[in-house]
């Protein structure tokens, strides 16, 4: 909404700052952004009390015409919806530098000239310096110089000069008429093309320059012409550098007939469609399909553009919001520099190749981590996940991302990178920078997919992530394991058993599940025990199973938990690189703000642990009431070992000694959260169970994780001066044709449900009735008989 003030009952005055009104506003009200001019006039009648049956109204807007911060106001006549929409949109966007719309309204009796009668001028226009013609004028606005620049009349045919009398009037609905003004040349072209598409006629451009625009009808015998030129926007008052486009001459009427077919119109260019679908792209973004664009245009103009034209229009509309692809690279370094200035501590790393120009380099990769994320990671558990996705933009490439996990298991976007290719060199470059500049030297558990370049990194002694030297603990994402099992063996029951096995925290349940897989499919079992193994290793269960993990992954099994890494940044794969960086900044800032607010509410409730841990403890406390505690061994006052018997007669051994607490079910060791058996012992011995929970799950750590603030870099005009190296893309990587949508394997979705072969003849799985042995036996017996 935006405010509108209505002035009436007084007179327009001229002062040092331009036009003013000698009376205060009669009424003010907030208007909707999509209000039309007709709705505005109805509201003016209601608020001012002007009798609509007896009077018409003339509306002039107070327009800020001074450049920059200077204030110089002129009158802008508002007579039709396009002018009103231009004024409203520019006011809402802040382009006018004035946040309120001020309207000077004059009531005119219906017997006199009305708003739609251009044969006479309003008092406001006369006061603004425009002369009222004493005689009917030729169609063509402006001075004698303007008349000389109008289109020449052919000698062979006599052109009747069209006169504008008092009896003639221009309909508000008429899109093209002499005197209509446009804010830009693009708006003028859009109106001309739109008019002829609706009429199903074709035009061609004769002249298109910085000051003139001339079009004619494409039909050989039709003499329709349109001539427009630039005018000073305040030609009726003091001139400024701002200009508008005005239709000066429209010669003749169309005598050509409309075409019968309504196919792809020759004047319906990709640029025209892109301006038409801006609102659609703003709502739908890149999710808007080519088919939707075709249907949208068909509904508007009964003309369907080609697939290629609709695709190019979508690209232009996206560029309107996110910038051009190559220009985006030019803005990348200044934008990241502005973020670093606004957020001290932000880390940026460049990877580039030299060019002939010392101030220009080819970009191979860029990595960035925002200062609040680096600070918040210090309060998280020592676990990160790294992943990659394919970029489907003009220059392709890959995006690498590292995330951490807070006390609620929510994702903290830690670091990002864009590289040309995903190979050993790019992963090594990103991970070395991540170790040195972002996460620090302490050992971390890294959860990843099955990217071979990344796997080889953990075997290199100089990488900073060598597992054999204790620098890191590498673990596989459980989702990747299930997807590979699914694609390798295409058996639903195997995938279900693998999901069950890898999440078990007790050894006997883990081996029970492995035995079941062995009995069902020996090949799948052999494949599973070889996952992650090195030479001379029988198995590598610790890489993918929870029970053999040793507590390094804190129960985090998949890269994509409750939230998705790349779902937090929608459509990031198809954005230009500067827009991509901007999206990571804005979404990270929104994430920190929302999580900070949620953590503050938890802290206000004096809660000790995160909601997830509190729910887990509550469920386990309800379960512990069914347990029976038996003391086994004691040392002094405190008991060291206990035996807990569950309802199903299963016995577990609990050991408590100082800071050490463990259970044979392994839940406290693997996740840092006490199990029901340990809680039963605490209740039995009147011990405080809060001391048994890992401090990383506390509300204090949760609030400290999201406490750092993001500070906006502002608009491009507010960025600090950047005198460093500029970066350009490798244009050789651009492929011809439409870019295909490539889904990243990291984006989670439900595993595809596999349909097993089922025989309708014998009722068994594994084959169809075509290859059924029973059918073959029946055919054999039939042939013998």
XYZ file of C-alpha atoms in Angstrom:
785
model
C 0.000 0.000 0.000
C 1.049 3.596 -0.525
C -0.409 6.942 0.727
C -2.379 9.329 -1.465
C -3.216 12.938 -0.520
C -6.027 14.743 -2.368
C -6.013 18.541 -2.722
C -9.106 20.354 -4.026
C -11.057 23.568 -3.523
C -8.011 25.805 -3.863
C -5.540 26.949 -6.527
C -2.140 25.917 -7.804
C 0.717 28.227 -6.845
C 4.337 28.444 -8.009
C 7.208 28.838 -5.601
C 10.957 28.248 -5.321
C 10.388 24.488 -5.326
C 7.877 24.473 -8.184
C 4.145 24.018 -7.934
C 2.319 23.931 -4.594
C -1.294 24.122 -3.452
C -2.669 26.987 -1.366
C -4.800 24.713 0.817
C -4.008 21.638 2.928
C -5.133 18.248 1.625
C -8.866 17.623 1.914
C -8.429 13.869 2.319
C -5.701 11.226 2.582
C -5.949 7.454 2.475
C -3.790 4.347 1.868
C -4.276 2.838 -1.595
C -3.671 -0.684 -2.809
C -0.697 -1.159 -5.131
C -2.855 -2.480 -7.990
C -5.489 0.279 -7.906
C -6.637 1.403 -11.367
C -7.337 4.960 -12.492
C -11.084 4.340 -12.651
C -11.059 3.067 -9.064
C -9.017 6.098 -8.057
C -11.558 8.495 -9.574
C -14.436 6.738 -7.789
C -12.568 7.093 -4.496
C -11.910 10.803 -5.165
C -15.629 11.389 -5.765
C -16.463 9.679 -2.463
C -13.811 11.415 -0.344
C -14.248 14.933 -1.754
C -18.041 14.907 -2.044
C -17.960 16.055 -5.700
C -21.211 15.195 -7.480
C -20.275 12.700 -10.191
C -23.502 13.278 -12.152
C -22.971 17.036 -12.447
C -19.183 17.350 -12.519
C -16.164 15.737 -14.062
C -12.756 15.909 -12.448
C -9.359 16.851 -13.846
C -6.498 15.147 -12.003
C -2.928 16.455 -11.946
C -0.146 14.850 -9.945
C 2.572 16.765 -8.164
C 5.691 15.242 -9.765
C 9.189 15.519 -8.304
C 11.361 16.433 -11.277
C 14.542 17.643 -9.615
C 17.619 15.431 -10.104
C 19.114 13.615 -7.120
C 18.136 15.006 -3.750
C 16.956 18.380 -5.102
C 13.244 19.118 -4.938
C 11.519 20.701 -7.907
C 7.870 19.883 -8.437
C 5.817 20.171 -11.626
C 2.317 19.152 -12.631
C 1.812 15.848 -14.408
C -1.651 15.458 -16.025
C -3.235 12.080 -15.309
C -5.870 11.238 -17.866
C -5.654 7.502 -18.399
C -4.665 4.303 -16.646
C -1.195 3.892 -18.165
C -0.014 7.260 -16.868
C -1.497 6.517 -13.455
C 0.165 3.077 -13.294
C 3.509 4.613 -14.254
C 3.200 7.185 -11.461
C 2.097 4.611 -8.884
C 4.784 2.048 -9.758
C 7.587 4.610 -9.724
C 6.382 5.960 -6.382
C 6.195 2.474 -4.833
C 9.641 1.533 -6.120
C 11.152 4.773 -4.815
C 12.271 5.880 -8.290
C 10.631 9.278 -7.860
C 12.422 9.973 -4.608
C 9.027 10.856 -3.083
C 7.054 8.355 -0.984
C 3.584 9.920 -1.304
C 1.295 10.627 -4.260
C -0.153 14.162 -4.157
C -3.122 14.783 -6.459
C -4.527 18.242 -7.349
C -8.177 17.749 -8.301
C -10.319 20.276 -10.164
C -14.092 19.847 -10.557
C -15.462 20.868 -13.979
C -19.180 21.011 -14.801
C -20.213 18.455 -17.401
C -21.236 21.211 -19.784
C -17.587 22.256 -20.016
C -14.610 20.178 -21.141
C -14.181 16.829 -19.432
C -11.179 14.810 -18.573
C -11.392 12.879 -21.818
C -11.673 16.014 -23.998
C -8.214 17.134 -25.118
C -9.589 19.941 -27.239
C -9.260 22.310 -24.269
C -6.782 22.538 -21.458
C -7.411 22.627 -17.763
C -6.642 25.656 -15.660
C -3.714 23.819 -14.132
C -2.209 23.186 -17.557
C -2.598 26.840 -18.513
C -0.917 27.934 -15.331
C 1.896 25.512 -16.068
C 2.770 27.467 -19.172
C 0.990 25.567 -21.946
C -0.885 27.718 -24.449
C -4.470 26.974 -25.360
C -4.919 26.790 -29.147
C -7.402 29.195 -30.636
C -8.072 27.008 -33.681
C -8.244 23.272 -34.291
C -4.729 21.892 -34.593
C -3.269 19.246 -36.857
C -2.614 15.856 -35.349
C 0.893 16.417 -34.080
C 1.973 17.940 -30.836
C 4.817 20.338 -30.274
C 6.405 23.353 -31.917
C 6.878 24.246 -35.565
C 10.183 22.406 -35.432
C 8.334 19.264 -34.359
C 5.893 19.686 -37.241
C 8.778 19.865 -39.704
C 10.152 16.577 -38.366
C 6.920 14.726 -38.972
C 6.796 12.066 -41.651
C 6.750 13.411 -45.243
C 3.558 13.035 -47.181
C 3.898 11.122 -50.431
C 3.210 13.204 -53.523
C 1.328 10.459 -55.344
C -1.408 10.307 -52.743
C -3.183 13.159 -51.100
C -3.225 12.886 -47.332
C -6.098 14.481 -45.509
C -4.863 16.287 -42.458
C -6.692 15.027 -39.438
C -8.100 17.753 -37.281
C -8.919 17.591 -33.654
C -12.100 19.531 -32.866
C -13.962 20.124 -29.669
C -16.433 17.425 -30.632
C -13.703 14.814 -30.905
C -12.406 13.099 -27.789
C -9.833 10.455 -27.054
C -11.133 7.389 -25.324
C -9.254 6.337 -22.212
C -9.292 2.792 -23.514
C -7.617 3.713 -26.814
C -4.011 2.466 -26.498
C -2.509 4.652 -29.258
C -3.394 8.283 -29.887
C -1.562 11.487 -30.634
C -0.214 13.084 -27.495
C 0.037 9.939 -25.444
C 3.261 9.939 -23.393
C 5.413 7.000 -22.334
C 8.013 6.817 -19.633
C 10.524 5.051 -21.874
C 11.049 3.871 -25.416
C 10.509 0.278 -24.318
C 7.065 1.185 -22.975
C 6.230 2.848 -26.299
C 7.328 -0.184 -28.316
C 5.447 -2.492 -25.962
C 2.216 -0.530 -26.474
C 2.570 -0.446 -30.282
C 3.295 -4.183 -30.507
C 0.560 -5.087 -28.039
C -2.011 -3.088 -30.014
C -1.155 -4.786 -33.298
C -0.980 -8.267 -31.798
C -4.500 -7.810 -30.493
C -5.555 -6.539 -33.934
C -3.579 -9.380 -35.575
C -1.789 -6.931 -37.831
C 1.929 -6.687 -38.493
C 4.168 -3.613 -38.454
C 7.824 -2.936 -39.146
C 10.217 -0.382 -37.701
C 11.491 2.278 -40.107
C 13.606 4.254 -37.674
C 14.543 3.589 -34.063
C 17.011 5.994 -32.513
C 17.675 7.808 -29.297
C 15.161 10.544 -30.085
C 12.859 9.173 -32.786
C 10.770 6.076 -33.324
C 8.907 5.431 -36.584
C 6.856 2.369 -37.540
C 4.587 1.535 -40.457
C 2.176 -1.195 -41.400
C 3.725 -4.190 -43.100
C 0.854 -4.565 -45.567
C 1.866 -3.094 -48.978
C -1.313 -1.072 -49.573
C -1.815 0.135 -45.999
C -0.440 3.631 -45.357
C -0.666 3.562 -41.544
C 2.295 5.324 -39.937
C 3.285 6.273 -36.383
C 5.903 8.839 -35.458
C 7.100 9.413 -31.874
C 9.956 11.414 -30.424
C 11.424 12.390 -27.098
C 10.162 15.387 -25.213
C 11.474 17.062 -22.118
C 9.493 15.575 -19.264
C 8.727 19.026 -17.898
C 8.340 20.855 -21.181
C 5.450 22.741 -19.669
C 7.641 24.032 -16.847
C 11.367 24.368 -16.315
C 13.356 21.832 -18.394
C 15.387 19.016 -16.847
C 17.520 16.179 -18.179
C 14.613 13.767 -17.770
C 12.742 12.910 -20.981
C 9.634 11.075 -22.039
C 8.418 9.679 -25.366
C 5.344 11.145 -27.016
C 3.350 10.091 -30.056
C 3.567 13.080 -32.379
C 1.798 11.815 -35.510
C -0.441 8.910 -36.518
C -1.189 9.080 -40.238
C -4.191 7.330 -41.728
C -6.111 4.365 -40.481
C -5.399 0.714 -41.069
C -7.004 -0.417 -44.328
C -5.439 -3.889 -44.252
C -7.568 -6.813 -43.143
C -6.853 -8.914 -40.094
C -5.230 -12.245 -40.719
C -7.376 -15.271 -40.143
C -4.786 -17.398 -38.388
C -3.754 -16.706 -34.806
C -0.376 -18.416 -34.676
C 2.955 -17.005 -33.572
C 2.841 -13.265 -34.352
C 5.826 -11.813 -36.199
C 5.986 -8.796 -33.860
C 5.735 -10.901 -30.725
C 9.432 -10.881 -29.878
C 11.110 -12.471 -26.904
C 11.649 -8.991 -25.438
C 7.922 -8.241 -25.697
C 6.993 -11.527 -23.983
C 9.623 -11.008 -21.279
C 8.044 -7.699 -20.255
C 4.639 -9.336 -20.367
C 5.548 -12.179 -18.000
C 7.466 -10.170 -15.380
C 4.719 -10.594 -12.771
C 4.480 -14.302 -13.570
C 8.236 -14.767 -13.185
C 8.210 -12.709 -9.979
C 5.672 -15.094 -8.447
C 6.880 -18.396 -9.897
C 10.575 -17.698 -10.455
C 12.511 -20.284 -12.381
C 9.779 -22.832 -11.651
C 7.727 -21.197 -14.396
C 7.825 -23.537 -17.403
C 7.863 -22.742 -21.103
C 4.445 -24.329 -21.470
C 3.016 -22.039 -18.791
C 4.429 -19.023 -20.626
C 2.857 -20.175 -23.892
C -0.507 -20.696 -22.206
C -0.264 -17.311 -20.485
C 0.405 -15.473 -23.768
C -2.298 -17.462 -25.563
C -4.827 -16.483 -22.914
C -3.880 -12.812 -23.216
C -3.557 -12.414 -26.999
C -4.870 -15.619 -28.607
C -1.409 -16.098 -30.107
C 1.006 -18.842 -29.094
C 4.738 -18.082 -29.273
C 7.204 -20.760 -30.298
C 9.030 -22.811 -27.681
C 12.345 -21.122 -28.424
C 10.843 -17.640 -28.221
C 9.135 -18.439 -24.902
C 12.393 -19.828 -23.527
C 14.355 -16.710 -24.501
C 11.638 -14.545 -22.971
C 11.967 -16.445 -19.707
C 15.743 -15.916 -19.755
C 15.284 -12.165 -20.300
C 12.678 -11.935 -17.536
C 14.970 -13.752 -15.116
C 17.793 -11.424 -16.140
C 15.526 -8.481 -15.298
C 15.434 -9.650 -11.677
C 18.846 -11.296 -11.317
C 21.017 -9.576 -13.934
C 22.720 -10.785 -17.102
C 25.053 -13.767 -16.929
C 28.272 -12.056 -17.986
C 27.512 -8.806 -16.181
C 26.965 -10.877 -13.051
C 30.652 -11.841 -13.046
C 31.618 -8.157 -13.193
C 29.553 -7.480 -10.055
C 30.831 -10.531 -8.153
C 34.082 -9.147 -6.704
C 32.645 -5.709 -5.713
C 29.639 -7.390 -4.097
C 31.709 -9.830 -2.036
C 33.988 -6.962 -1.061
C 30.946 -4.995 0.130
C 29.791 -7.985 2.191
C 33.236 -8.250 3.789
C 33.181 -4.551 4.689
C 29.674 -4.791 6.173
C 30.400 -8.103 7.944
C 34.017 -8.114 9.208
C 35.374 -11.638 9.473
C 33.758 -12.888 6.257
C 36.185 -15.106 4.356
C 36.498 -15.088 0.555
C 38.929 -17.126 -1.536
C 39.585 -16.683 -5.273
C 40.945 -19.290 -7.677
C 41.674 -17.900 -11.139
C 43.938 -17.948 -14.182
C 45.795 -14.994 -15.659
C 44.742 -13.274 -18.883
C 46.437 -10.792 -21.202
C 44.889 -7.986 -19.151
C 46.553 -7.800 -15.700
C 43.335 -6.405 -14.205
C 41.212 -9.271 -15.542
C 41.415 -12.970 -14.640
C 39.480 -16.077 -15.677
C 37.523 -17.404 -12.716
C 38.041 -21.076 -11.875
C 36.473 -20.946 -8.448
C 35.354 -18.688 -5.638
C 34.592 -19.692 -2.044
C 32.939 -17.635 0.672
C 31.848 -18.026 4.295
C 29.922 -15.321 6.128
C 31.262 -14.092 9.458
C 28.088 -14.886 11.502
C 28.153 -18.484 10.237
C 31.838 -18.885 11.162
C 31.131 -17.513 14.627
C 28.012 -19.642 15.098
C 29.814 -22.837 14.103
C 31.983 -22.567 17.235
C 28.904 -23.464 19.309
C 27.938 -26.493 17.205
C 28.954 -30.137 17.529
C 32.182 -31.076 15.708
C 30.284 -32.463 12.724
C 29.959 -30.999 9.218
C 28.460 -32.250 5.980
C 29.807 -31.420 2.542
C 27.947 -31.839 -0.692
C 27.778 -30.570 -4.266
C 25.188 -29.774 -6.884
C 25.215 -29.093 -10.610
C 24.789 -25.517 -11.817
C 22.509 -25.327 -14.844
C 23.269 -21.728 -15.766
C 24.869 -20.388 -18.902
C 28.429 -21.147 -17.797
C 27.679 -24.398 -15.958
C 29.953 -25.480 -13.121
C 29.423 -26.987 -9.704
C 28.462 -25.572 -6.352
C 30.070 -26.963 -3.205
C 28.575 -26.400 0.224
C 29.466 -27.203 3.826
C 26.869 -27.181 6.609
C 26.932 -27.729 10.361
C 24.247 -28.816 12.840
C 22.937 -26.924 15.854
C 21.465 -28.320 19.070
C 18.138 -28.920 17.300
C 19.815 -30.724 14.358
C 18.957 -27.716 12.183
C 21.278 -26.902 9.315
C 23.712 -24.021 9.656
C 24.942 -22.912 6.185
C 28.670 -22.685 6.826
C 30.577 -22.216 3.547
C 29.921 -22.119 -0.188
C 31.986 -22.379 -3.344
C 31.444 -22.269 -7.096
C 33.976 -24.186 -9.196
C 34.274 -24.909 -12.880
C 34.508 -28.693 -12.473
C 34.155 -31.158 -9.628
C 37.492 -32.957 -9.541
C 40.364 -33.716 -7.173
C 41.864 -30.268 -7.620
C 38.664 -28.338 -6.883
C 37.718 -30.411 -3.819
C 41.275 -30.159 -2.481
C 41.245 -26.364 -2.986
C 37.874 -25.957 -1.228
C 38.599 -28.300 1.694
C 42.046 -26.823 2.395
C 40.528 -23.321 2.531
C 37.694 -24.629 4.716
C 40.192 -26.088 7.172
C 42.482 -23.035 7.327
C 39.972 -20.167 7.240
C 36.649 -21.460 8.518
C 36.576 -24.507 10.853
C 40.042 -24.426 12.432
C 42.544 -27.207 13.162
C 40.593 -29.429 15.600
C 39.426 -32.865 14.348
C 35.970 -32.983 12.785
C 33.608 -35.650 11.561
C 32.847 -35.108 7.875
C 29.711 -36.659 6.359
C 29.685 -36.797 2.575
C 28.409 -38.654 -0.444
C 30.286 -40.938 -2.767
C 32.189 -38.394 -4.839
C 35.486 -40.096 -5.737
C 37.555 -36.860 -5.742
C 36.375 -36.136 -2.209
C 37.000 -39.683 -0.967
C 40.596 -39.600 -2.162
C 41.136 -36.386 -0.201
C 40.845 -38.208 3.150
C 43.836 -40.417 2.287
C 46.218 -37.544 1.546
C 48.551 -36.686 4.477
C 48.919 -33.031 3.439
C 45.225 -32.342 2.867
C 44.412 -31.376 6.458
C 41.669 -34.029 6.503
C 43.696 -37.257 6.587
C 41.766 -39.895 8.564
C 44.798 -42.098 9.261
C 46.514 -39.167 11.013
C 43.462 -38.372 13.161
C 42.754 -35.037 11.422
C 39.202 -36.028 10.528
C 36.655 -38.841 10.797
C 35.047 -39.531 7.442
C 31.542 -40.992 7.346
C 29.133 -41.799 4.508
C 25.693 -40.276 4.153
C 23.062 -42.954 4.769
C 20.904 -41.618 1.958
C 23.651 -42.076 -0.584
C 24.145 -45.631 0.637
C 20.453 -46.463 0.180
C 20.342 -44.811 -3.266
C 23.321 -46.843 -4.431
C 21.825 -50.053 -3.041
C 18.583 -49.216 -4.823
C 20.261 -48.579 -8.179
C 22.548 -51.623 -7.901
C 20.043 -54.313 -6.909
C 16.589 -52.782 -7.514
C 14.992 -54.596 -4.596
C 12.658 -52.790 -2.232
C 13.135 -55.174 0.652
C 16.931 -54.804 0.497
C 16.693 -51.031 0.756
C 14.361 -51.338 3.756
C 16.720 -53.713 5.518
C 19.743 -51.494 4.842
C 17.861 -48.496 6.256
C 17.069 -50.515 9.367
C 20.587 -51.921 9.785
C 22.595 -48.721 9.422
C 20.577 -46.926 12.124
C 20.887 -49.609 14.813
C 22.908 -48.626 17.868
C 23.179 -52.133 19.342
C 25.668 -54.647 18.014
C 23.430 -57.718 18.158
C 20.642 -55.970 16.210
C 23.137 -54.798 13.600
C 24.468 -58.340 13.038
C 20.926 -59.713 13.038
C 20.043 -57.376 10.158
C 23.232 -58.213 8.259
C 22.427 -61.901 8.575
C 18.953 -61.289 7.185
C 20.460 -59.493 4.172
C 22.885 -62.384 3.674
C 20.038 -64.891 3.643
C 18.018 -62.775 1.226
C 20.712 -61.778 -1.277
C 24.347 -62.832 -0.931
C 25.512 -60.409 -3.659
C 23.965 -57.463 -1.825
C 25.628 -58.607 1.398
C 29.046 -58.848 -0.264
C 28.539 -55.419 -1.815
C 27.583 -53.920 1.538
C 30.566 -55.195 3.514
C 32.934 -53.791 0.870
C 31.538 -50.263 1.092
C 34.286 -47.853 2.168
C 36.941 -50.512 2.606
C 40.607 -49.896 1.904
C 43.065 -52.511 0.641
C 43.475 -55.428 3.096
C 40.330 -54.400 5.019
C 37.561 -56.963 5.478
C 34.875 -54.331 6.138
C 34.407 -50.670 6.954
C 31.231 -50.742 9.024
C 32.331 -47.638 10.944
C 32.038 -45.555 7.754
C 28.308 -46.060 7.261
C 26.753 -47.763 10.320
C 25.824 -46.008 13.556
C 26.773 -48.756 15.998
C 30.409 -48.883 14.766
C 30.798 -45.103 14.495
C 32.376 -44.471 17.890
C 30.229 -41.407 18.593
C 31.937 -39.096 16.091
C 28.840 -38.340 14.003
C 26.583 -37.578 17.032
C 23.748 -39.542 15.493
C 23.711 -37.480 12.269
C 23.215 -40.080 9.539
C 22.333 -38.134 6.400
C 23.484 -34.898 4.795
C 19.854 -33.892 4.398
C 18.098 -34.303 7.696
C 14.809 -32.607 8.438
C 15.882 -29.812 6.132
C 17.517 -30.092 2.746
C 20.838 -28.445 2.088
C 19.865 -27.050 -1.298
C 16.134 -26.727 -0.596
C 17.124 -23.932 1.772
C 18.313 -22.074 -1.338
C 15.534 -22.619 -3.928
C 16.483 -22.608 -7.619
C 20.066 -21.716 -6.805
C 21.255 -23.994 -9.610
C 19.950 -21.691 -12.350
C 20.953 -18.243 -11.122
C 23.779 -16.003 -12.376
C 26.752 -16.115 -10.055
C 26.234 -12.722 -8.361
C 22.542 -13.517 -7.779
C 23.611 -16.904 -6.453
C 25.903 -15.268 -3.876
C 23.170 -12.782 -3.001
C 20.696 -15.615 -2.440
C 23.091 -17.417 -0.092
C 23.501 -14.175 1.873
C 19.799 -13.303 2.113
C 18.689 -16.859 2.921
C 21.447 -17.247 5.516
C 20.404 -13.954 7.099
C 16.745 -15.059 7.141
C 17.740 -18.415 8.647
C 19.739 -16.775 11.414
C 16.922 -14.332 12.192
C 14.198 -17.001 12.394
C 16.328 -19.484 14.377
C 17.482 -16.726 16.731
C 13.883 -15.788 17.473
C 12.938 -19.419 18.115
C 15.939 -19.929 20.403
C 15.061 -16.760 22.350
C 11.571 -18.099 23.023
C 13.031 -21.338 24.352
C 15.420 -19.415 26.585
C 12.566 -17.243 27.881
C 10.839 -20.414 29.083
C 13.915 -21.229 31.217
C 14.384 -24.457 29.313
C 17.744 -26.153 29.753
C 17.976 -28.245 26.585
C 16.765 -27.899 23.005
C 13.254 -28.976 22.094
C 14.502 -32.093 20.350
C 16.484 -33.276 23.378
C 13.660 -32.429 25.771
C 11.215 -34.494 23.699
C 13.690 -37.376 23.567
C 14.276 -37.266 27.335
C 10.544 -37.123 28.024
C 9.903 -40.206 25.882
C 12.770 -42.100 27.506
C 11.660 -41.142 31.020
C 8.243 -42.616 30.260
C 9.972 -45.781 29.077
C 12.327 -46.042 32.059
C 9.423 -46.671 34.449
C 9.189 -50.165 33.019
C 12.842 -50.921 33.785
C 14.234 -52.684 36.839
C 17.587 -51.525 38.259
C 19.965 -53.942 40.012
C 23.226 -52.796 41.589
C 26.252 -54.877 40.648
C 29.361 -53.171 41.965
C 29.945 -50.178 44.210
C 32.897 -47.973 45.003
C 32.410 -45.850 48.078
C 29.161 -43.962 48.089
C 28.487 -43.960 44.324
C 27.803 -47.148 42.462
C 29.998 -47.704 39.392
C 28.155 -50.465 37.525
C 24.463 -51.202 37.260
C 22.344 -53.735 35.499
C 18.985 -52.687 34.097
C 16.387 -55.209 33.043
C 13.769 -54.075 30.523
C 10.166 -55.160 30.216
C 11.162 -57.721 27.552
C 13.738 -59.252 29.991
C 16.706 -57.782 28.070
C 19.545 -56.741 30.372
C 21.828 -53.732 29.852
C 24.944 -52.736 31.746
C 25.459 -49.090 32.741
C 28.781 -47.666 33.935
C 29.085 -44.305 35.670
C 32.470 -43.090 36.817
C 33.114 -39.354 37.136
C 32.531 -37.765 33.741
C 32.194 -41.141 32.035
C 28.791 -42.627 31.380
C 28.081 -45.546 29.120
C 25.465 -48.165 28.409
C 25.630 -51.431 26.546
C 22.907 -50.081 24.186
C 25.462 -47.397 23.125
C 22.957 -44.538 22.823
C 24.730 -42.228 25.307
C 28.110 -42.837 23.638
C 26.836 -42.414 20.088
C 24.550 -39.393 20.476
C 25.458 -37.683 23.759
C 21.879 -38.091 25.048
C 21.221 -40.550 27.926
C 19.124 -43.607 27.164
C 16.183 -44.823 29.213
C 18.452 -47.321 31.028
C 20.813 -44.571 32.169
C 17.864 -42.409 33.213
C 16.524 -45.315 35.260
C 19.863 -45.543 37.088
C 19.861 -41.790 37.723
C 16.366 -42.019 39.192
C 17.346 -45.067 41.233
C 20.402 -43.323 42.733
C 18.840 -39.801 42.847
C 21.424 -38.472 40.390
C 20.900 -35.359 38.261
C 20.302 -36.621 34.709
C 21.036 -33.193 33.247
C 24.732 -33.794 33.833
C 24.501 -36.803 31.514
C 23.507 -34.738 28.418
C 26.208 -33.354 26.151
C 26.562 -29.594 26.646
C 26.352 -29.035 22.858
C 22.565 -29.635 23.129
C 22.015 -26.825 25.660
C 19.820 -23.809 24.959
C 22.822 -21.637 25.824
C 24.752 -23.105 22.904
C 21.670 -22.984 20.667
C 21.167 -19.270 21.284
C 24.881 -18.542 20.871
C 24.863 -20.384 17.528
C 22.298 -18.043 15.973
C 23.156 -14.875 17.929
C 25.559 -13.291 15.369
C 23.939 -10.625 13.194
C 24.067 -10.220 9.412
C 24.505 -6.685 8.067
C 23.289 -5.873 4.561
C 25.766 -4.603 1.987
C 23.113 -2.193 0.679
C 22.398 -1.319 -2.924
C 25.055 -1.167 -5.616
C 25.332 2.596 -5.219
C 26.224 2.123 -1.552
C 28.988 -0.418 -2.098
C 32.491 0.774 -1.197
C 34.928 1.472 -4.010
C 36.628 -1.648 -5.330
C 39.981 -1.336 -7.097
C 40.951 -5.015 -7.167
C 41.039 -7.585 -9.934
C 37.914 -8.273 -11.984
C 36.873 -11.772 -12.978
C 35.289 -13.108 -16.139
C 33.850 -16.519 -17.026
C 35.341 -19.008 -19.421
C 33.096 -18.483 -22.439
C 34.401 -21.688 -24.042
C 32.276 -23.661 -21.584
C 29.026 -22.249 -22.981
C 27.049 -24.875 -24.864
C 24.707 -24.071 -27.711
C 20.988 -24.696 -27.386
C 18.586 -24.609 -24.507
C 20.048 -25.575 -21.143
C 18.606 -28.723 -19.687
C 17.314 -29.081 -16.149
C 19.711 -31.358 -14.287
C 18.655 -32.537 -10.862
C 21.415 -32.948 -8.337
C 21.657 -36.351 -6.647
C 22.051 -34.548 -3.339
C 18.557 -33.098 -3.397
C 16.456 -35.453 -1.291
C 13.248 -36.957 -2.413
C 11.507 -40.207 -1.789
C 13.433 -43.159 -3.081
C 11.778 -44.445 -6.217
C 9.598 -47.354 -5.357
C 10.698 -50.307 -7.424
C 8.092 -52.636 -8.861
C 9.248 -56.231 -8.742
C 8.429 -58.622 -11.551
C 5.324 -60.613 -10.684
C 4.030 -63.615 -12.587
C 0.258 -63.763 -12.904
C 0.442 -67.430 -13.895
C 2.287 -68.985 -10.969
C 1.984 -66.084 -8.503
C 5.739 -65.855 -7.858
C 7.976 -62.771 -7.936
C 11.052 -62.331 -10.087
C 9.603 -62.944 -13.557
C 6.598 -62.380 -15.813
C 4.286 -65.029 -17.211
C 6.044 -64.776 -20.602
C 9.147 -66.434 -19.145
C 7.330 -68.604 -16.584
C 8.495 -72.242 -16.500
C 4.930 -73.390 -15.900
C 3.843 -71.807 -19.186
C 6.765 -73.396 -20.993
C 5.876 -76.754 -19.459
C 2.263 -76.404 -20.552
C 3.345 -75.534 -24.088
C 5.644 -78.573 -24.157
C 2.917 -80.946 -23.015
C 0.530 -79.492 -25.575
C 2.963 -80.049 -28.425
C 3.584 -83.641 -27.313
C -0.114 -84.395 -27.192
